[in-house]
CSV table of C-alpha atoms in Angstrom, one decimal:
chain,number,residue,atom,x,y,z
A,280,ALA,CA,26.2,17.6,10.4
A,281,GLN,CA,26.4,18.7,14.0
A,282,LYS,CA,23.5,17.5,16.2
A,283,VAL,CA,24.1,20.2,18.8
A,284,THR,CA,25.4,23.5,17.6
A,285,GLN,CA,26.7,26.2,19.9
A,286,ALA,CA,27.5,28.9,17.4
A,287,GLN,CA,29.2,31.2,20.0
A,288,THR,CA,32.7,30.0,20.6
A,289,GLU,CA,33.6,32.7,23.1
A,290,ILE,CA,31.7,35.6,24.7
A,291,SER,CA,33.1,38.3,27.0
A,292,VAL,CA,30.8,40.5,29.1
A,293,VAL,CA,31.3,43.0,31.8
A,294,GLU,CA,30.2,42.0,35.3
A,295,LYS,CA,26.4,42.6,35.9
A,296,GLU,CA,25.5,42.4,32.2
A,297,ASP,CA,23.0,39.8,31.1
A,298,VAL,CA,24.3,37.2,28.6
A,299,THR,CA,22.5,34.5,26.5
A,300,LEU,CA,24.2,31.4,25.3
A,301,ASP,CA,22.6,29.8,22.2
A,302,CYS,CA,22.0,26.1,21.6
A,303,VAL,CA,20.4,24.6,18.5
A,304,TYR,CA,19.9,20.9,18.2
A,305,GLU,CA,18.9,18.4,15.6
A,306,THR,CA,17.1,15.1,16.2
A,307,ARG,CA,14.5,12.8,14.7
A,308,ASP,CA,13.3,11.5,18.0
A,309,THR,CA,10.0,12.7,19.4
A,310,THR,CA,11.2,12.0,22.9
A,311,TYR,CA,14.5,13.4,23.9
A,312,TYR,CA,16.2,15.4,26.6
A,313,LEU,CA,18.4,18.5,26.6
A,314,PHE,CA,21.0,19.4,29.2
A,315,TRP,CA,23.3,22.3,30.1
A,316,TYR,CA,26.6,21.7,31.9
A,317,LYS,CA,29.1,24.2,33.2
A,318,GLN,CA,32.9,23.4,33.1
A,319,PRO,CA,34.9,25.8,35.3
A,320,PRO,CA,38.7,26.1,34.9
A,321,SER,CA,39.2,23.2,37.3
A,322,GLY,CA,37.8,20.8,34.6
A,323,GLU,CA,34.9,18.9,36.0
A,324,LEU,CA,31.5,19.3,34.4
A,325,VAL,CA,28.7,20.5,36.6
A,326,PHE,CA,25.1,19.6,35.7
A,327,LEU,CA,22.8,22.7,35.5
A,328,ILE,CA,19.5,21.7,34.0
A,329,ARG,CA,17.6,18.9,32.2
A,330,ARG,CA,14.6,19.5,30.0
A,331,ASN,CA,12.4,16.9,28.2
A,332,SER,CA,11.0,17.4,24.8
A,333,PHE,CA,7.4,17.6,26.0
A,334,ASP,CA,7.9,20.4,28.4
A,335,GLU,CA,8.4,23.8,26.8
A,336,GLN,CA,7.9,25.9,29.9
A,337,ASN,CA,10.7,28.2,30.5
A,338,GLU,CA,12.6,27.7,33.7
A,339,ILE,CA,14.3,30.1,36.1
A,340,SER,CA,16.7,29.2,38.8
A,341,GLY,CA,18.1,32.3,40.6
A,342,ARG,CA,20.1,34.2,38.0
A,343,TYR,CA,19.8,31.4,35.4
A,344,SER,CA,17.0,30.9,33.0
A,345,TRP,CA,16.4,28.6,30.1
A,346,ASN,CA,14.2,29.1,27.0
A,347,PHE,CA,13.2,25.9,25.2
A,348,GLN,CA,11.5,26.3,21.8
A,349,LYS,CA,10.8,23.2,19.8
A,350,SER,CA,9.6,25.2,16.8
A,351,THR,CA,13.1,26.5,16.3
A,352,SER,CA,14.9,23.5,18.0
A,353,SER,CA,16.6,25.8,20.4
A,354,PHE,CA,17.4,25.6,24.1
A,355,ASN,CA,19.0,28.9,25.1
A,356,PHE,CA,20.5,29.8,28.4
A,357,THR,CA,20.5,33.2,29.9
A,358,ILE,CA,22.6,34.5,32.9
A,359,THR,CA,21.2,37.6,34.4
A,360,ALA,CA,23.5,40.1,36.2
A,361,SER,CA,26.6,38.0,35.4
A,362,GLN,CA,29.4,37.5,38.0
A,363,VAL,CA,33.0,36.7,37.7
A,364,VAL,CA,32.3,33.2,39.1
A,365,ASP,CA,30.2,32.5,36.0
A,366,SER,CA,33.3,32.5,33.9
A,367,ALA,CA,33.5,28.9,32.5
A,368,VAL,CA,32.8,26.9,29.4
A,369,TYR,CA,29.1,26.0,29.0
A,370,PHE,CA,28.0,22.9,27.1
A,371,CYS,CA,24.6,22.1,25.7
A,372,ALA,CA,23.9,18.4,25.3
A,373,LEU,CA,21.2,16.2,23.7
A,374,SER,CA,20.2,12.7,24.9
A,375,GLU,CA,18.7,10.4,22.2
A,376,VAL,CA,18.8,6.8,21.2
A,377,ASN,CA,22.0,5.8,19.3
A,378,TRP,CA,22.6,3.1,16.7
A,379,ALA,CA,22.9,0.5,19.4
A,380,GLY,CA,19.5,1.3,20.9
A,381,SER,CA,21.1,2.9,23.9
A,382,TYR,CA,20.8,6.5,25.1
A,383,GLN,CA,23.8,8.7,24.4
A,384,LEU,CA,24.6,12.3,25.2
A,385,THR,CA,25.9,14.4,22.3
A,386,PHE,CA,27.6,17.6,23.3
A,387,GLY,CA,28.0,20.8,21.5
A,388,LYS,CA,31.5,22.3,21.3
A,389,GLY,CA,30.9,24.7,24.1
A,390,THR,CA,30.8,28.4,24.6
A,391,LYS,CA,33.6,30.0,26.7
A,392,LEU,CA,32.2,32.8,28.8
A,393,SER,CA,34.5,35.3,30.3
A,394,VAL,CA,33.0,37.8,32.8
A,395,ILE,CA,35.2,40.8,33.3
A,396,PRO,CA,35.1,42.6,36.6
B,4,ASP,CA,30.8,12.5,50.1
B,5,GLY,CA,29.6,10.5,47.0
B,6,GLY,CA,31.3,11.2,43.8
B,7,ILE,CA,33.6,10.1,41.0
B,8,THR,CA,37.3,9.9,41.5
B,9,GLN,CA,39.7,9.9,38.5
B,10,SER,CA,43.4,9.3,38.8
B,11,PRO,CA,45.9,10.4,38.1
B,12,LYS,CA,45.2,14.0,37.4
B,13,TYR,CA,48.1,14.2,35.0
B,14,LEU,CA,49.6,11.4,33.0
B,15,PHE,CA,52.4,11.1,30.5
B,16,ARG,CA,52.8,8.4,27.9
B,17,LYS,CA,55.9,7.3,26.0
B,18,GLU,CA,55.6,6.2,22.4
B,19,GLY,CA,54.4,2.6,22.1
B,20,GLN,CA,53.2,2.5,25.7
B,21,ASN,CA,49.8,1.5,27.0
B,22,VAL,CA,48.5,3.6,29.9
B,23,THR,CA,45.5,3.1,32.1
B,24,LEU,CA,43.3,5.8,33.5
B,25,SER,CA,41.4,5.0,36.7
B,26,CYS,CA,37.7,5.9,37.4
B,27,GLU,CA,35.9,5.0,40.6
B,28,GLN,CA,32.5,6.0,41.7
B,29,ASN,CA,30.6,5.5,45.0
B,30,LEU,CA,27.3,6.8,43.8
B,31,ASN,CA,25.9,3.3,43.3
B,32,HIS,CA,25.3,4.2,39.6
B,33,ASP,CA,24.9,1.4,37.1
B,34,ALA,CA,26.1,3.3,34.0
B,35,MET,CA,29.6,4.7,33.5
B,36,TYR,CA,31.1,6.6,30.6
B,37,TRP,CA,34.4,7.8,29.2
B,38,TYR,CA,34.7,10.9,27.2
B,39,ARG,CA,37.6,12.6,25.4
B,40,GLN,CA,37.8,16.4,25.2
B,41,ASP,CA,40.2,18.2,22.9
B,42,PRO,CA,40.8,22.0,23.1
B,43,GLY,CA,37.8,24.0,21.8
B,44,GLN,CA,35.9,20.8,21.3
B,45,GLY,CA,32.9,19.3,23.0
B,46,LEU,CA,33.1,15.9,24.7
B,47,ARG,CA,33.2,12.8,22.5
B,48,LEU,CA,32.1,9.4,23.8
B,49,ILE,CA,34.8,6.7,23.8
B,50,TYR,CA,33.1,3.8,25.7
B,51,TYR,CA,30.2,3.3,28.0
B,52,SER,CA,28.9,0.6,30.2
B,53,GLN,CA,25.3,0.2,31.5
B,54,ILE,CA,26.0,-2.9,33.7
B,55,VAL,CA,28.8,-4.9,35.1
B,56,ASN,CA,30.7,-7.1,32.6
B,57,ASP,CA,29.1,-5.3,29.6
B,58,PHE,CA,30.3,-2.2,27.7
B,59,GLN,CA,29.7,-0.6,24.3
B,60,LYS,CA,31.8,1.4,21.9
B,61,GLY,CA,31.1,5.1,21.6
B,62,ASP,CA,31.9,7.3,18.7
B,63,ILE,CA,35.7,7.2,19.0
B,64,ALA,CA,36.6,3.8,20.5
B,65,GLU,CA,39.5,3.0,18.2
B,66,GLY,CA,42.8,2.8,20.2
B,67,TYR,CA,41.1,2.5,23.5
B,68,SER,CA,39.9,-0.4,25.7
B,69,VAL,CA,37.9,-0.7,28.9
B,70,SER,CA,36.7,-3.3,31.4
B,71,ARG,CA,33.9,-3.3,33.9
B,72,GLU,CA,34.5,-6.0,36.5
B,73,LYS,CA,33.0,-4.1,39.3
B,74,LYS,CA,30.1,-1.7,39.5
B,75,GLU,CA,32.3,1.0,41.1
B,76,SER,CA,35.2,0.9,38.6
B,77,PHE,CA,35.5,1.6,34.9
B,78,PRO,CA,39.2,1.9,33.9
B,79,LEU,CA,40.2,3.1,30.5
B,80,THR,CA,43.4,1.9,28.7
B,81,VAL,CA,44.9,4.1,26.0
B,82,THR,CA,46.8,1.7,23.8
B,83,SER,CA,49.7,2.3,21.5
B,84,ALA,CA,47.3,2.1,18.6
B,85,GLN,CA,45.8,5.5,19.6
B,86,LYS,CA,48.1,7.7,17.6
B,87,ASN,CA,46.9,11.0,19.0
B,88,PRO,CA,46.2,10.4,22.7
B,89,THR,CA,46.9,13.9,24.0
B,90,ALA,CA,43.6,15.1,25.4
B,91,PHE,CA,41.6,15.7,28.6
B,92,TYR,CA,39.7,12.5,29.6
B,93,LEU,CA,36.5,12.7,31.6
B,94,CYS,CA,34.7,9.8,33.3
B,95,ALA,CA,31.0,10.0,34.2
B,96,SER,CA,28.3,7.9,35.7
B,97,SER,CA,24.5,8.0,35.8
B,98,SER,CA,21.6,6.0,37.2
B,99,ALA,CA,20.6,3.5,34.5
B,100,ARG,CA,17.0,3.2,35.6
B,101,ASP,CA,16.2,5.6,32.8
B,102,PRO,CA,19.4,6.6,31.3
B,103,SER,CA,17.8,8.9,28.8
B,104,ASN,CA,16.9,11.6,31.3
B,105,GLN,CA,19.4,11.1,34.0
B,106,PRO,CA,22.1,13.7,34.3
B,107,GLN,CA,25.6,12.4,34.2
B,108,HIS,CA,28.0,13.1,37.1
B,109,PHE,CA,31.5,13.8,36.1
B,110,GLY,CA,34.9,13.3,37.6
B,111,ASP,CA,37.7,16.0,37.7
B,112,GLY,CA,39.4,14.5,34.6
B,113,THR,CA,42.8,13.2,33.6
B,114,ARG,CA,45.1,15.2,31.3
B,115,LEU,CA,47.2,12.8,29.2
B,116,SER,CA,50.2,14.0,27.3
B,117,ILE,CA,52.8,12.4,25.0
B,118,LEU,CA,56.5,12.5,26.1
């Protein structure tokens, strides 16, 4: 079973529309961390946000906002007034202890966002 | 500027050949990681190292090998035993003081193809 599920494979929106990228995770740990990364066409991953399991406050950074709900194991990402530069693949990731006792990031399969001018 | 440098950007492998992907970081990070990305897939962990001279297998280590002789460097060798090596390879690093909550910083990647 997937530990991090991003059900939306691809999304297309017209510029200035709002868009929400979904992320559902699965873990047995009580302490864990969630991340969002952006991968533009150039290929490198860019860190966007980190959230720990004890902090359910929503966070806003400019046009970006994140909604963390432990009750539904979700960590959704909303882009307000989307722009063409937002076009990228977005990954949600979960940090938890692996079989060796070390922390490991598990990534979802990503959501490809295309913003059409 | 501090960052992670991966080279080469594109690499071609012949059948039966081993190839080595370079990853260098000047962020003074203790932990380094190698991921493989296939089209339409998320990143899968190949190997990671939390300290010099020590490394651990990730989820898909078969057919790969690594070394960590220096803090700054974590090269990945794709051996001939890896039957499907065509993929995009990403190297990352993070502070190991508390690896659970540290974001990983990524290089620009190496795209490996079979000739």
